[in-house]
């Protein structure tokens, strides 16, 4: 059975803690991610935004920023992919590329960056851009930003480090490359002062897409997250995205499309499995991103009841076959090439 | 009340603070891609009861000349905030301090990130504020040229003020910040720090840098070769505190020290010479050039004296230190380059545990330091040597703690908890 016959599964942790009785301690989150790893899920996505308003007061925010949390989780897991959201408004592209390159080495090649194409007014207000960006500017800026980050991730060849003590050659200067980017919004010389990723490059997960963003996603993303929608609509979207991926000259398997699913808590396990199977077999996506609160009980229901059913039906692999996030997702080297 | 005790930082950097450290047979040459190595270093420092581990930082290469850069181990390494976040959950008591620049960050994001590190570590985080002087860094952030010294410090002053208001819960929707360089609307979306606020560290030694430190810093790192320089800096900075309504003990001054320690003095000298021999001349001269902010030092005869130099825009105070030493000790460029390459302008002590402890004690008790930022020559061996030889000697003399008394970095440093 080929790779395409099995679905990819991610879980997204909501940034709020739904149950105020549960301490959002690191050890609690570590247990959650370890459970997801024991279940063989492809990756956990860590959100990084505050509750939208006081109306969410029942959700106390997690006390952690996502990239710092990812670094900590990387030291208590060994297989599962770890993807952190990080805003293109909150970080300079050099700093963001560097943070994720470092995370990827800390995690031994299990890191991804979840970038959103949607502008968050809360961030522009707190990052000295109160006027925000026009949607056209923001789209061009995000596209330029992503190309800088992916370019910086390629700055050191995989065999650049020599560690030659007696010859006095730490690295091969020919295998270190300047980016020398000068664009509409940024100019970045490079290279990063972090070594090449153990998985070639961190995985780029794109979300928050609207229609005009689809070609950018098709060119650059490794994983695309789509909002939950009726199955016919989803099929059309998936087919459209694959056409765009092919039009960019990329292999169809180089981009995985995952459908967000947020309604599993209210359904019976067999019904959840049925619905995932139906969506997957109808070719509406390559897998699913299950959105849930950071509670072990929510994960237990999915892992202990739904997952065995999917495995029984041959829809999800029994265990990890590799050690990097790219290997879990069936992706070759870094995106955008 | 226990006697005043010194504070100790373990300054973690690449394969070691000696420029040729990576070539030493016992240096861990893959440090920059090995997280387990750093976890081990942090645990060593914690077992020795250090107050903190400290990571310096630059958002770019250290050396523009790629040929020179490729002969050092400093072109690649971990980004420190991700590194310290990993260390936070693999240690339980030691403080975790990282450098971050006010020129290439925004205060809301930096305050939020360090507060997250503080939560991950249970109140052990600190931020070392730098304004960034390197043109290599500037070229990664769209700048056409470095900002003048005064400008960088004005931005840094506003930056530090916003960060402090965010950490102290004094910036909210009703009183956002709208200033010269930054605007911030909301309070942070994370709970208050377990230690009141992360610890604020600074290292700027120029006049404007000292004023910024006197206004806001909890800890000051400094470079001083002689007792007199250290004492003058210490007295000057402590003397500036009253103007900001602060007490002398509200700031801990921790000069860098680069010890080479062994069981006997002869062994220590031998160890030091072994490292010095590993420095290629072009690397030593390049490092000295970058400290002096001049690009053509290599044109001067290497066995001749340092030429007369124009005042520097970027690193005013350290340049003065270098020049003063070269004149005082009548050093050639090669000698000066080797000397500085080894300790980067910091204070070097080569000797036995008792000799190192004597020197530290003299500065500590002579009112020239509240503690020291220890810069091991190579890792892990020289951190191990300090931990197993010098720390027990300091403990025997009652100069350093035998165990942690508190849980947070502020507890270790004896700093007030902000209200």
XYZ file of C-alpha atoms in Angstrom:
756
model
C 0.000 0.000 0.000
C 1.493 3.341 -1.030
C 2.007 6.322 1.200
C -1.012 8.061 -0.294
C -3.339 5.392 1.048
C -2.595 6.462 4.624
C -3.740 9.703 6.156
C -1.552 12.142 8.092
C -2.754 13.178 11.517
C -1.864 16.243 13.565
C -3.335 17.656 16.746
C -3.543 21.381 17.419
C -3.497 22.601 20.980
C -5.805 25.513 21.574
C -3.883 28.335 23.208
C -6.435 28.685 25.985
C -6.887 26.219 28.803
C -10.561 25.352 28.731
C -10.665 23.938 32.223
C -9.474 26.556 34.719
C -8.956 23.749 37.228
C -6.140 22.351 35.108
C -2.792 24.017 35.667
C -1.146 24.884 32.385
C 2.129 23.627 33.722
C 4.827 22.393 31.467
C 4.620 18.874 32.889
C 0.957 18.690 31.925
C 1.672 19.775 28.351
C 4.612 17.376 28.206
C 2.327 14.479 29.159
C -0.086 15.509 26.426
C 2.575 15.567 23.718
C 4.154 12.335 24.965
C 0.760 10.676 24.694
C 0.408 11.964 21.117
C 3.868 10.591 20.389
C 3.049 7.196 21.889
C 0.033 7.134 19.565
C 2.274 7.791 16.550
C 0.677 11.070 15.423
C 2.643 13.049 12.822
C 2.835 16.302 14.755
C 1.489 18.607 17.419
C 0.774 22.220 16.483
C 1.286 24.864 19.162
C -0.823 27.991 18.766
C 0.590 31.322 19.823
C -2.103 33.855 20.369
C -3.999 35.265 23.240
C -7.714 34.698 23.672
C -9.338 37.080 21.236
C -11.210 39.089 23.815
C -12.504 39.202 27.351
C -15.424 37.148 26.113
C -13.058 34.160 26.327
C -12.324 34.790 29.969
C -13.130 31.157 30.769
C -10.036 30.304 28.746
C -7.033 31.263 30.793
C -4.077 31.724 28.446
C -1.204 29.279 28.390
C 1.754 30.845 30.143
C 4.124 29.984 27.282
C 5.101 31.528 23.982
C 5.060 28.791 21.313
C 8.710 28.660 20.177
C 10.025 28.531 23.743
C 7.482 25.821 24.554
C 8.556 23.872 21.479
C 12.204 23.901 22.595
C 11.240 22.545 25.994
C 8.938 19.856 24.553
C 11.687 18.770 22.159
C 13.809 17.661 25.119
C 11.110 15.347 26.503
C 10.078 13.680 23.212
C 12.036 11.912 20.485
C 9.821 11.168 17.487
C 6.784 13.395 17.130
C 6.871 16.536 14.972
C 6.544 19.855 16.809
C 5.157 22.860 14.982
C 4.960 26.333 16.492
C 2.983 29.294 15.254
C 5.074 32.460 14.971
C 3.931 35.746 13.527
C 5.545 37.576 10.642
C 4.629 40.802 12.430
C 6.160 39.878 15.772
C 9.537 38.702 14.429
C 12.087 39.977 11.932
C 12.614 37.313 9.237
C 16.272 36.760 10.161
C 15.374 36.212 13.824
C 12.495 33.875 13.005
C 14.520 31.804 10.544
C 17.266 31.543 13.121
C 14.957 30.556 15.997
C 13.392 27.748 13.953
C 16.736 26.565 12.568
C 17.940 26.273 16.148
C 14.745 24.502 17.240
C 15.214 22.033 14.421
C 18.675 21.124 15.699
C 17.424 20.911 19.304
C 14.629 18.557 18.158
C 16.869 16.565 15.772
C 14.808 17.481 12.721
C 11.255 17.482 14.078
C 10.404 21.181 13.854
C 7.928 23.087 11.727
C 6.904 26.723 11.454
C 3.193 27.490 11.229
C 2.892 30.778 9.355
C -0.421 32.426 8.789
C -1.376 34.501 5.777
C -3.935 36.366 7.908
C -3.036 39.656 9.548
C -3.739 39.884 13.276
C -4.711 43.426 14.363
C -3.695 42.656 17.943
C -0.158 42.091 16.752
C 0.131 45.191 14.594
C -1.137 47.200 17.576
C 1.550 45.815 19.890
C 4.433 45.709 17.439
C 4.649 49.407 16.558
C 2.508 49.111 13.416
C -0.841 50.418 14.716
C -2.004 51.328 11.223
C -1.501 47.728 10.052
C -0.901 46.772 6.434
C -3.276 46.882 3.469
C -4.233 43.341 2.479
C -2.221 43.579 -0.731
C 0.866 44.858 1.106
C 0.514 42.215 3.767
C 0.283 39.447 1.159
C 3.370 40.637 -0.738
C 5.221 41.183 2.515
C 4.373 37.678 3.783
C 5.428 36.110 0.500
C 8.751 37.974 0.602
C 9.156 37.059 4.264
C 8.646 33.342 3.579
C 11.129 33.368 0.719
C 13.743 34.980 2.993
C 13.176 32.432 5.745
C 13.356 29.473 3.362
C 16.399 30.976 1.666
C 18.203 31.447 4.984
C 17.488 27.803 5.859
C 19.570 26.818 2.805
C 22.572 28.996 3.704
C 24.793 26.178 4.905
C 25.305 23.042 2.841
C 24.697 19.775 4.658
C 28.418 18.939 4.511
C 29.733 22.434 5.342
C 31.032 21.610 8.820
C 34.451 19.917 8.783
C 35.450 19.953 12.487
C 39.060 19.474 11.348
C 41.019 20.276 14.511
C 44.514 19.536 13.288
C 44.016 21.208 9.898
C 42.410 24.239 11.583
C 39.382 24.111 9.310
C 36.116 24.307 11.229
C 33.941 24.726 8.183
C 34.345 24.937 4.424
C 33.814 28.590 3.452
C 32.720 27.509 -0.046
C 29.747 25.721 1.497
C 28.380 28.744 3.299
C 26.170 30.991 1.138
C 25.019 34.571 1.550
C 21.360 35.212 0.834
C 21.942 38.814 -0.235
C 18.214 39.525 -0.437
C 17.034 43.020 -1.305
C 13.277 43.261 -1.709
C 10.283 45.546 -1.360
C 9.976 45.127 2.424
C 13.235 43.606 3.657
C 16.906 43.450 2.920
C 18.744 40.530 4.499
C 22.346 39.591 3.835
C 22.638 36.271 5.693
C 23.784 33.635 6.245
C 22.231 32.306 9.463
C 24.688 31.577 12.246
C 22.981 28.220 12.813
C 23.946 25.006 11.037
C 21.877 23.230 8.377
C 18.676 21.495 9.489
C 18.928 17.752 10.190
C 15.838 17.353 7.947
C 17.182 19.716 5.255
C 14.868 22.525 6.343
C 12.164 22.971 8.983
C 8.679 22.168 7.668
C 6.585 25.152 6.548
C 2.918 24.830 7.570
C 0.718 27.540 6.067
C -2.701 28.478 7.370
C -5.176 31.337 7.223
C -5.293 31.209 3.424
C -7.719 33.175 1.330
C -8.190 32.767 -2.413
C -5.367 35.117 -3.535
C -2.898 33.306 -1.226
C -3.296 29.890 -2.851
C -0.517 30.264 -5.405
C 1.904 31.448 -2.712
C 0.980 28.375 -0.681
C 1.370 26.091 -3.694
C 4.864 27.497 -4.335
C 6.221 27.517 -0.787
C 4.312 25.335 1.687
C 5.114 21.816 2.820
C 1.787 21.513 4.599
C -1.377 23.525 3.998
C -4.094 23.696 6.648
C -7.613 24.218 5.311
C -10.628 25.135 7.373
C -13.286 22.495 7.848
C -15.914 22.607 5.085
C -18.525 20.383 3.383
C -17.002 17.458 1.533
C -17.805 18.584 -2.031
C -16.377 22.005 -1.372
C -13.286 20.431 0.191
C -12.782 18.131 -2.805
C -12.882 21.072 -5.169
C -10.397 22.994 -3.028
C -8.030 20.055 -2.803
C -8.127 19.455 -6.564
C -7.563 23.163 -7.166
C -4.572 23.264 -4.824
C -3.010 20.230 -6.488
C -3.422 21.850 -9.906
C -1.601 24.908 -8.589
C 1.177 22.784 -7.047
C 1.700 21.017 -10.386
C 1.672 24.358 -12.204
C 4.612 25.495 -10.018
C 6.574 22.502 -11.209
C 6.466 20.817 -7.812
C 5.851 17.138 -7.211
C 2.245 16.581 -6.065
C 3.533 14.694 -3.021
C 5.667 17.685 -1.974
C 2.656 19.411 -0.415
C 0.298 17.820 2.098
C -3.133 19.306 2.635
C -4.635 18.760 6.075
C -8.240 19.593 6.954
C -8.909 21.216 10.314
C -11.414 19.252 12.405
C -12.788 20.797 15.569
C -15.965 18.903 16.315
C -14.816 15.460 17.428
C -15.565 15.892 21.129
C -19.314 15.720 20.609
C -19.317 12.656 18.385
C -19.079 8.906 18.951
C -15.669 7.391 18.027
C -17.047 5.255 15.205
C -18.806 8.298 13.748
C -15.596 10.320 13.910
C -13.693 7.520 12.180
C -16.433 7.270 9.537
C -16.312 10.948 8.845
C -12.491 11.047 8.582
C -12.530 7.997 6.331
C -15.156 9.488 4.091
C -13.279 12.759 3.692
C -9.976 11.019 3.062
C -11.305 8.448 0.584
C -13.181 11.166 -1.274
C -9.793 12.832 -1.927
C -10.640 16.000 -0.101
C -7.292 16.108 1.774
C -4.147 14.160 2.751
C -5.088 14.024 6.401
C -6.495 15.944 9.325
C -5.531 18.445 11.956
C -7.603 17.684 15.038
C -8.110 20.822 17.104
C -8.546 20.212 20.815
C -7.986 21.812 24.194
C -4.707 20.899 25.888
C -6.369 18.285 28.061
C -5.307 14.690 28.358
C -8.945 13.564 28.448
C -9.610 15.094 25.031
C -6.564 13.368 23.573
C -7.418 10.091 25.306
C -10.746 9.937 23.523
C -9.131 10.372 20.146
C -6.086 8.178 20.688
C -7.751 5.338 22.574
C -11.017 5.148 20.661
C -10.789 6.741 17.213
C -7.213 5.890 16.268
C -7.529 2.083 16.701
C -10.563 2.221 14.455
C -8.628 4.109 11.751
C -5.771 1.600 12.027
C -8.169 -1.325 11.768
C -9.379 0.162 8.511
C -5.789 0.548 7.243
C -6.076 4.326 7.163
C -3.260 5.255 9.529
C 0.246 3.795 9.879
C 1.026 1.558 12.855
C 4.195 3.407 13.892
C 6.801 5.984 12.897
C 9.040 4.901 10.044
C 11.601 7.684 10.401
C 12.829 10.145 12.979
C 12.182 13.529 11.322
C 8.968 15.424 10.730
C 9.607 15.352 6.991
C 9.820 11.574 7.104
C 6.519 11.326 9.005
C 4.851 13.511 6.403
C 6.414 11.716 3.445
C 8.148 14.894 2.312
C 11.482 15.124 0.555
C 13.904 18.004 1.255
C 13.003 21.626 1.974
C 10.089 23.282 0.196
C 10.083 26.042 -2.362
C 12.586 24.471 -4.737
C 23.093 37.002 58.918
C 25.472 35.185 56.594
C 28.499 37.015 55.271
C 28.273 38.556 51.833
C 28.967 35.902 49.198
C 29.995 36.260 45.585
C 27.721 35.579 42.616
C 28.932 33.348 39.815
C 27.811 33.084 36.224
C 28.854 30.289 33.850
C 29.304 32.029 30.525
C 28.586 29.400 27.840
C 29.992 30.194 24.438
C 30.620 27.995 21.406
C 33.403 25.478 22.047
C 34.952 27.799 24.638
C 36.040 31.379 25.217
C 39.500 30.836 23.888
C 39.449 31.574 20.159
C 41.317 28.341 19.415
C 39.320 26.303 21.935
C 37.705 24.126 19.301
C 41.129 22.827 18.205
C 42.006 21.632 21.697
C 42.046 17.822 21.830
C 39.628 17.798 24.775
C 37.204 20.416 23.437
C 33.773 19.199 22.313
C 34.044 20.345 18.726
C 30.409 19.684 17.739
C 29.037 21.830 20.606
C 27.132 24.083 18.196
C 24.887 21.244 17.012
C 24.722 19.133 20.169
C 21.946 20.003 22.611
C 22.931 17.196 25.001
C 26.337 18.846 25.423
C 24.646 22.061 26.603
C 22.298 20.187 28.915
C 25.363 18.600 30.498
C 27.133 21.971 30.874
C 24.072 23.495 32.547
C 23.828 20.544 34.933
C 27.528 20.845 35.782
C 27.067 24.540 36.572
C 23.942 23.786 38.604
C 25.651 21.044 40.604
C 28.382 23.619 41.405
C 25.651 26.077 42.573
C 26.383 28.780 40.022
C 23.826 31.599 40.069
C 23.271 31.378 36.336
C 24.360 30.216 32.952
C 24.761 33.047 30.503
C 24.626 33.072 26.694
C 25.800 36.046 24.688
C 24.372 36.573 21.236
C 24.661 38.214 17.858
C 22.192 37.923 14.992
C 24.825 37.264 12.376
C 28.334 36.006 11.776
C 31.135 37.265 14.044
C 33.640 37.806 11.309
C 33.125 39.264 7.847
C 36.208 37.598 6.389
C 34.969 34.103 5.548
C 38.488 32.677 5.484
C 39.087 33.840 9.053
C 35.597 32.796 10.148
C 36.123 29.270 8.869
C 39.105 28.871 11.225
C 36.934 29.518 14.287
C 33.923 27.671 15.696
C 31.849 30.836 16.096
C 29.928 30.955 12.842
C 27.359 28.378 13.911
C 25.614 27.617 17.191
C 22.243 27.546 18.893
C 20.022 30.597 19.018
C 20.076 31.311 22.769
C 16.386 31.712 23.608
C 15.538 28.329 22.122
C 18.644 26.896 23.790
C 17.755 28.239 27.238
C 14.124 27.117 26.847
C 15.400 23.586 26.320
C 17.733 23.908 29.325
C 14.888 25.312 31.457
C 13.114 21.966 31.708
C 16.350 19.965 32.038
C 17.523 21.895 35.128
C 15.708 22.971 38.277
C 17.587 25.721 40.129
C 20.143 27.549 38.022
C 19.383 30.949 36.442
C 19.158 31.205 32.645
C 20.275 34.486 31.107
C 20.467 35.372 27.436
C 21.529 38.389 25.468
C 19.016 39.962 23.075
C 19.287 43.148 21.071
C 17.128 46.255 21.412
C 18.028 47.199 17.841
C 16.565 44.154 16.089
C 13.620 43.219 18.321
C 10.381 44.822 19.494
C 9.732 45.259 23.221
C 6.382 43.437 23.261
C 7.809 40.305 21.650
C 10.979 40.303 23.699
C 9.122 40.855 26.979
C 6.732 38.047 26.103
C 9.452 35.596 25.071
C 11.577 36.105 28.189
C 8.479 35.915 30.378
C 7.676 32.578 28.752
C 11.220 31.385 29.511
C 10.640 32.588 33.064
C 7.481 30.468 33.341
C 9.129 27.414 31.796
C 11.920 27.685 34.360
C 9.849 28.634 37.392
C 11.342 32.126 37.716
C 14.937 31.665 36.600
C 15.133 33.844 33.470
C 17.150 36.961 32.782
C 17.642 39.261 29.806
C 20.997 40.824 28.955
C 20.205 44.020 27.073
C 22.582 44.907 24.239
C 22.201 47.564 21.572
C 24.279 45.712 18.894
C 27.331 47.363 17.389
C 28.144 44.980 14.544
C 27.644 46.030 10.899
C 27.343 42.310 10.045
C 24.211 42.122 12.177
C 22.856 45.370 10.746
C 23.040 43.901 7.235
C 20.569 41.173 8.286
C 17.973 43.774 9.260
C 17.642 46.019 6.282
C 19.734 48.820 7.694
C 21.964 50.783 5.410
C 24.331 51.716 8.205
C 24.728 51.430 11.949
C 22.825 53.888 14.050
C 25.107 56.289 15.903
C 25.915 55.281 19.472
C 23.602 57.838 21.096
C 20.663 56.837 18.892
C 21.014 53.170 19.721
C 20.971 54.008 23.413
C 17.908 56.229 23.114
C 16.047 53.369 21.455
C 17.385 50.995 24.133
C 16.180 53.299 26.922
C 12.653 53.398 25.513
C 12.776 49.643 24.844
C 13.806 48.828 28.435
C 11.111 51.130 29.821
C 8.368 49.390 27.815
C 9.640 45.921 28.748
C 9.699 46.843 32.439
C 6.143 48.222 32.287
C 4.951 45.036 30.571
C 6.688 42.750 33.070
C 5.466 44.817 36.044
C 1.875 44.816 34.794
C 1.921 48.600 34.406
C 0.993 48.783 30.765
C -2.653 48.194 29.981
C -5.349 49.188 27.542
C -5.886 52.504 29.305
C -2.221 53.461 29.248
C -0.544 51.900 26.240
C 2.808 53.116 25.042
C 3.176 55.461 22.099
C 6.748 56.648 21.890
C 9.548 57.651 19.575
C 10.473 54.136 18.437
C 7.682 51.857 19.655
C 3.963 51.644 20.159
C 2.278 48.991 22.302
C -1.436 48.797 23.048
C -2.077 45.774 25.278
C -0.704 44.151 28.398
C 1.086 40.834 27.940
C -1.161 37.818 27.498
C 0.878 35.702 29.926
C 0.590 35.544 33.718
C 2.953 37.575 35.928
C 6.505 36.291 36.401
C 7.117 33.766 39.198
C 9.977 36.049 40.391
C 8.086 39.320 39.940
C 9.928 40.062 36.696
C 12.804 38.436 34.828
C 16.222 39.771 35.833
C 17.584 42.597 33.677
C 21.295 42.460 32.854
C 23.409 44.999 30.992
C 26.966 45.222 29.795
C 27.374 48.653 28.234
C 30.365 50.405 29.773
C 30.240 53.798 28.037
C 28.887 56.816 29.929
C 25.424 56.563 28.396
C 25.508 52.780 28.879
C 26.312 53.213 32.571
C 23.428 55.620 33.013
C 21.021 53.189 31.395
C 22.317 50.438 33.687
C 22.015 52.636 36.781
C 18.414 53.407 35.854
C 17.211 49.896 35.052
C 19.684 47.002 35.450
C 19.723 44.323 38.154
C 23.099 42.910 37.067
C 25.973 44.448 35.114
C 28.568 42.428 33.237
C 31.814 44.237 32.598
C 35.332 43.714 31.301
C 38.198 44.904 33.486
C 41.785 43.762 33.348
C 43.202 45.368 36.464
C 41.913 45.848 39.997
C 42.023 49.624 39.537
C 39.890 49.554 36.395
C 37.413 47.215 38.049
C 37.241 49.312 41.200
C 36.799 52.564 39.276
C 33.949 51.078 37.260
C 32.329 49.593 40.350
C 32.431 52.832 42.329
C 31.267 54.916 39.388
C 28.256 52.721 38.640
C 27.198 52.261 42.258
C 27.545 56.017 42.672
C 25.039 56.663 39.892
C 22.248 54.667 41.549
C 21.139 57.262 44.105
C 20.112 59.617 41.313
C 17.503 57.049 40.307
C 16.310 56.388 43.842
C 18.117 53.056 44.051
C 20.461 51.558 46.651
C 23.985 50.307 45.921
C 22.966 46.696 46.551
C 20.208 46.883 43.937
C 22.805 46.187 41.225
C 25.232 43.258 41.171
C 28.403 43.998 39.236
C 29.990 40.882 37.739
C 33.196 41.333 35.733
C 34.169 38.627 33.291
C 37.041 36.382 34.320
C 38.828 33.889 32.094
C 40.585 31.432 34.389
C 42.893 28.618 33.403
C 43.121 26.426 36.460
C 44.914 23.176 37.231
C 46.251 21.211 40.218
C 49.620 22.977 39.944
C 50.657 26.341 38.590
C 52.987 24.677 36.085
C 50.155 22.563 34.720
C 47.939 25.628 34.413
C 50.653 27.517 32.496
C 51.184 24.554 30.236
C 47.456 24.316 29.537
C 47.325 28.003 28.697
C 50.352 27.872 26.394
C 48.896 24.853 24.627
C 45.809 26.923 23.786
C 47.805 30.008 22.765
C 49.872 27.918 20.351
C 46.686 26.861 18.557
C 45.790 30.459 17.548
C 46.568 31.171 13.877
C 48.110 34.669 13.522
C 45.549 35.863 10.984
C 42.706 34.845 13.322
C 44.245 36.645 16.300
C 44.820 39.840 14.324
C 41.325 39.715 12.833
C 39.754 39.394 16.273
C 41.793 42.294 17.601
C 40.840 44.359 14.531
C 37.155 43.819 15.155
C 37.530 44.869 18.793
C 39.287 48.030 17.673
C 36.761 48.568 14.835
C 39.516 48.973 12.248
C 39.726 46.880 9.138
C 43.357 47.213 8.055
C 45.326 46.196 11.135
C 46.779 43.311 9.123
C 48.709 45.871 7.056
C 50.807 46.808 10.121
C 53.948 44.789 10.973
C 52.776 41.996 13.262
C 55.783 42.321 15.563
C 55.483 46.100 15.778
C 53.370 48.233 18.162
C 49.712 49.125 17.748
C 49.325 52.241 15.517
C 47.568 55.417 16.661
C 43.808 54.936 16.259
C 40.865 57.288 15.687
C 38.007 57.186 18.258
C 35.473 54.458 17.507
C 31.734 54.979 17.100
C 30.755 51.504 18.191
C 32.673 50.119 21.141
C 34.161 53.152 22.784
C 34.934 51.800 26.211
C 36.444 48.457 25.213
C 38.667 50.057 22.618
C 40.146 52.250 25.311
C 40.897 49.158 27.410
C 42.756 47.463 24.575
C 44.841 50.491 23.739
C 45.682 51.147 27.358
C 46.929 47.608 27.847
C 49.073 47.615 24.703
C 50.813 50.821 25.831
C 51.151 49.737 29.451
C 52.737 46.359 28.701
C 54.561 47.487 25.543
C 52.992 44.675 23.493
C 53.445 43.968 19.789
C 50.396 43.419 17.619
C 51.037 39.656 17.679
C 51.367 39.593 21.458
C 48.324 41.791 21.945
C 46.328 39.763 19.422
C 47.133 36.492 21.181
C 46.463 38.008 24.555
C 43.068 39.323 23.499
C 42.169 36.365 21.339
C 42.410 34.203 24.424
C 40.207 36.188 26.790
C 38.550 38.785 24.503
C 39.657 41.682 26.671
C 38.510 40.050 29.882
C 40.591 39.338 32.915
C 42.788 36.256 32.647
C 44.045 34.265 35.662
C 46.324 31.265 35.168
C 47.115 29.189 38.250
C 45.985 26.805 40.959
C 42.570 26.858 42.608
C 44.051 28.731 45.559
C 45.679 31.331 43.291
C 42.467 31.870 41.327
C 40.462 32.089 44.544
C 42.975 34.607 45.967
C 42.523 36.899 42.986
C 38.748 36.636 42.998
C 38.661 37.204 46.748
C 40.842 40.311 46.460
C 38.500 41.947 43.951
C 35.387 40.802 45.759
C 36.497 41.980 49.187
C 38.259 45.047 47.787
C 34.976 46.476 46.537
C 35.611 45.918 42.834
C 33.052 43.154 42.169
C 29.911 41.503 43.557
C 30.734 38.330 41.678
C 32.164 37.072 38.424
C 31.049 35.852 35.058
C 33.282 32.835 34.498
C 34.499 32.303 30.935
C 35.971 28.808 30.591
C 38.631 28.431 27.892
C 37.119 25.317 26.398
C 34.121 23.092 27.092
C 33.436 20.927 28.900
C 36.896 20.498 30.504
C 37.520 24.001 31.793
C 34.031 24.417 33.275
C 34.558 21.078 35.027
C 37.934 22.302 36.299
C 36.433 25.484 37.746
C 33.546 23.538 39.284
C 35.701 20.861 40.879
C 38.761 22.943 41.853
C 37.852 26.603 42.366
C 34.270 26.367 43.634
C 35.166 24.098 46.601
C 38.030 26.450 47.472
C 35.670 29.450 47.455
C 33.168 27.484 49.565
C 35.881 26.582 52.093
C 36.626 30.282 52.441
C 32.940 31.068 52.980
C 32.912 33.151 49.808
C 30.378 31.084 47.866
C 27.207 29.198 48.717
C 27.243 25.476 49.412
C 23.645 25.154 48.278
C 20.871 27.229 46.773
C 18.676 28.917 49.355
C 15.885 30.002 47.021
C 14.296 28.855 43.818
C 14.418 31.888 41.535
C 17.269 33.781 39.925
C 16.320 36.839 41.995
C 16.613 34.681 45.118
C 20.105 33.532 44.135
C 21.280 37.062 43.376
C 19.713 38.586 46.487
C 17.661 41.004 44.424
C 14.452 42.666 45.518
C 11.275 41.347 43.974
C 9.597 44.149 42.015
C 6.104 45.089 43.186
